[in-house]
Amino acid sequence: MFTLLPFHIFFNYRKGKTPRRPPPKKPSNNQKDPVGVYCRVRPLGAEDGECCVEVISSTTIQLHAPDGLKANRNGEFKETQYSFKKVFGIKTTQCELFEDVAKPLADDLIHGKNGLLFTYGVTGSGKTYTMTGSPGQGGLLPRSLDMIFNSIGPFQAKRFVFKPDDKNGMEVQNQVDALLERQKRESQQSVPKTPSSRQRVDPEFADMINPDEACKADDVDEDSSYSVFVSYIEIYNNYIYDLLEEAPMDLIKPKPPQSKILREDQNHNMYVAGCTEVEVKSTEEAFEVFWRGQKKRRIANTQLNRESSRSHSVFIIKLAQAPLDADGDNVLQDKNQVNVSQLCLVDLAGSERTSRTRAEGSRLREAGNINQSLMTLRTCIEVLRENQMCGTNKMVPYRDSKVTHLFKNYFDGEGKVRMVVCVNPKTDDYEETMLVMRFAEMTQEVEVARPVDRPICGFAAGRRQRNQAFKEELSRRLEERGGPVDGEPPAALNQLLQSFPPLPASELSDPNDDHTIPRLIEALEKRHRIRQMVTEDYNKAGISMLQDLDGNLMSKENFIQDQRGRLGEKDKMIQNQKNEIDRLEKKSKMLEYKIDILQKTTNIYEEDKRALQHELESRDHRLQREVSEKKRMEVRMHGLVTDEKLRWQKECERRVNAKELEMQNKLWVKDEKLKQLKAIVTESKTDSRPDQPQRPSREKDRVPGEVFKTRGGGQSVQFTDIETLKQENPLGPSRKRTSSETGPNQEECKDGSWTDVETRCAVAVEMRAGSNLGPGYQNHGYSKRRKP
Ligand code: ADP
Ligand code: MG
């Protein structure tokens, strides 16, 4: 249970002789939640052309690479999917988005916890629309304000009861001081009047929220008093400007606005030093202040020729709350009991790279700085993630830019952090959108300590209501009686007075009257006795009533004790179960993470598999082509070989025949010579002529020429021996010749045969001589013989 600070500690603290800094406020719990990253896809504009983003489920979107772009240049697939805590499609209303994204943050704020919400995306992707909205379509900012005031409206403290102390802390003033300050400010005419109705509000931001969509937080602590303070700053070119500063604007020669610096308070929280914090009492008033800042921002942008998409705007809603005193009437005058929570709503600069805007000169440098701050944000997220995932302890470069430095506490300390990634689905933004998606993916892996519940003060609950009821009753009675309620005698006393015997007449008219006084004494004694009796009765009844009450009280106390014991047990059980839930949650988160990684690995492997399969198929094709090519070749070669073989067979046969013939001829010539020699030898003895020599019988059987199959498939005849042809019928049987023709030819043939023999002899002699000269000579002789 929470106890009040002991007096001496409190006293020392207030005196502050040695104001030592407390150690950095470390998150007192070790429960962490990942940064909630949401995605909102805006509808395509009229001239936006094609769409490259598709919402494929309530948590996933798919990006399609435009046709012109070489999709897997970086090993990326043509289609990429990204998952978020939730995806909001083009039909999502501002109200639906608020319910999911900002309502829990506003609820946290009301319960004393910090929150940070930022929109991230390319210029034109709908960041400002999402954060601020337009009339009738109020964004997250006006809706958050509305919810806060709907919830704490009746429990707000009077103006100036809470007072910022310029060191990011909050003082409490008593009613009188607050009243005096109110009067002082009113005389200076600087207190903004709360507009009483929506009609009086600037039409530019009137009706941002439909009254049907108004919502309220549950379980608002009614025994506290609340005040809302808003600040609005802009970070441009790494300088911080206060948009609510009331400096007179010189329209003729405008002075550049003064930038602000960041400081660290005693709890090591960062804040903008000297930043205006305006106390507001209603949604309308708060939004009016916002609009004032917005106008100032617009004027500054025009006058200083700045690019509005390159500035970050930060709207801070601070809620101060302190418990009511024991009477439930006033705010407890104790600074230590004041709890300040804040919700930062950040509309970041466009995330696109500098080149896109074609800025030049100083504008380019500025743009570079703006980019630099987003780059620092990305680096911080990256390092944080690495530290958390790998257990490293690298320094996170928060100080490198104002944006990250200002929000250091959220990542270092505790709070709920949410980001809405805005996407314009047009193809032109594809590459920038890819970068946005990567940042979003990384951010989801960062965890932030969950804000703890604030301690409950020691007073009994329901103080405000009791006080209210008391006051109402009091005024009711005052109205009824028309006077103070205290002077009324109780009814029992009236009854008692009536039950007394009436007093006899006590007027003495005669000095000798002996009756009146004794009668009076008797009556009074009687009354006295009655009074004593009644008193005794009363006392008795009182005592017994008191005893009863005592008994009752005792039994109630016992009962309470008993219940407390049970409550303790239940608490322990709940604690155990909570621990178990935590453990399981952690485990499930771990498993989810593993599944995610496995999913990604599977995707990679599948892609590999597809590529390999593809390669396999193409190789298969090639192989088949080669095999069929080979087969064709084989068939062709086979044909060639058969042809060649046939040709060579014929050739060999022909040559063998020729050789055979030649040899026979030689033999025959020799025989002939031998015969002639014999004849010469025997001539002297006998004068008769020898018989005409006979040619070998085989010659007769021979076919005059050889028939070859030509390559073209036809046939041709090759003549081998002219002499042989001459000896036989040169025209063959087919040619019909007259007998007269045949006769002389046969005769000639008879004569010719001699000539033939001579020739043959001559050739044979020549060939014999030629055989010594080499094959060329032989061939020559042979071919000569072949010629017709
Ligand atoms: P950013 O702030 O990211 O540069 P804006 O919020 O100014 O972009 O949006 C650019 C334009 O697109 C505005 O005219 C806005 O009204 C319109 N727009 C953005 N988001 C949506 C949406 N979800 N629905 C309808 N119009 C939208
Ligand atoms: Mg914008």
mmCIF file of C-alpha atoms in Angstrom, residues 12-13 16-23 266-268:
data_model
loop_
_atom_site.group_PDB
_atom_site.id
_atom_site.type_symbol
_atom_site.label_atom_id
_atom_site.label_comp_id
_atom_site.label_asym_id
_atom_site.label_seq_id
_atom_site.Cartn_x
_atom_site.Cartn_y
_atom_site.Cartn_z
ATOM 1 C CA ASN A 12 14.017 18.211 4.052
ATOM 2 C CA TYR A 13 13.009 17.801 0.484
ATOM 3 C CA GLY A 16 16.244 21.468 -0.490
ATOM 4 C CA LYS A 17 19.562 22.275 1.174
ATOM 5 C CA THR A 18 21.389 19.707 -0.867
ATOM 6 C CA PRO A 19 19.301 19.210 -3.921
ATOM 7 C CA ARG A 20 20.839 15.994 -5.069
ATOM 8 C CA ARG A 21 19.695 14.519 -8.267
ATOM 9 C CA PRO A 22 17.888 11.269 -7.976
ATOM 10 C CA PRO A 23 19.345 8.450 -10.006
ATOM 11 C CA GLN A 266 15.715 15.954 -12.423
ATOM 12 C CA ASN A 267 14.191 12.692 -13.552
ATOM 13 C CA HIS A 268 16.420 12.748 -16.625
#
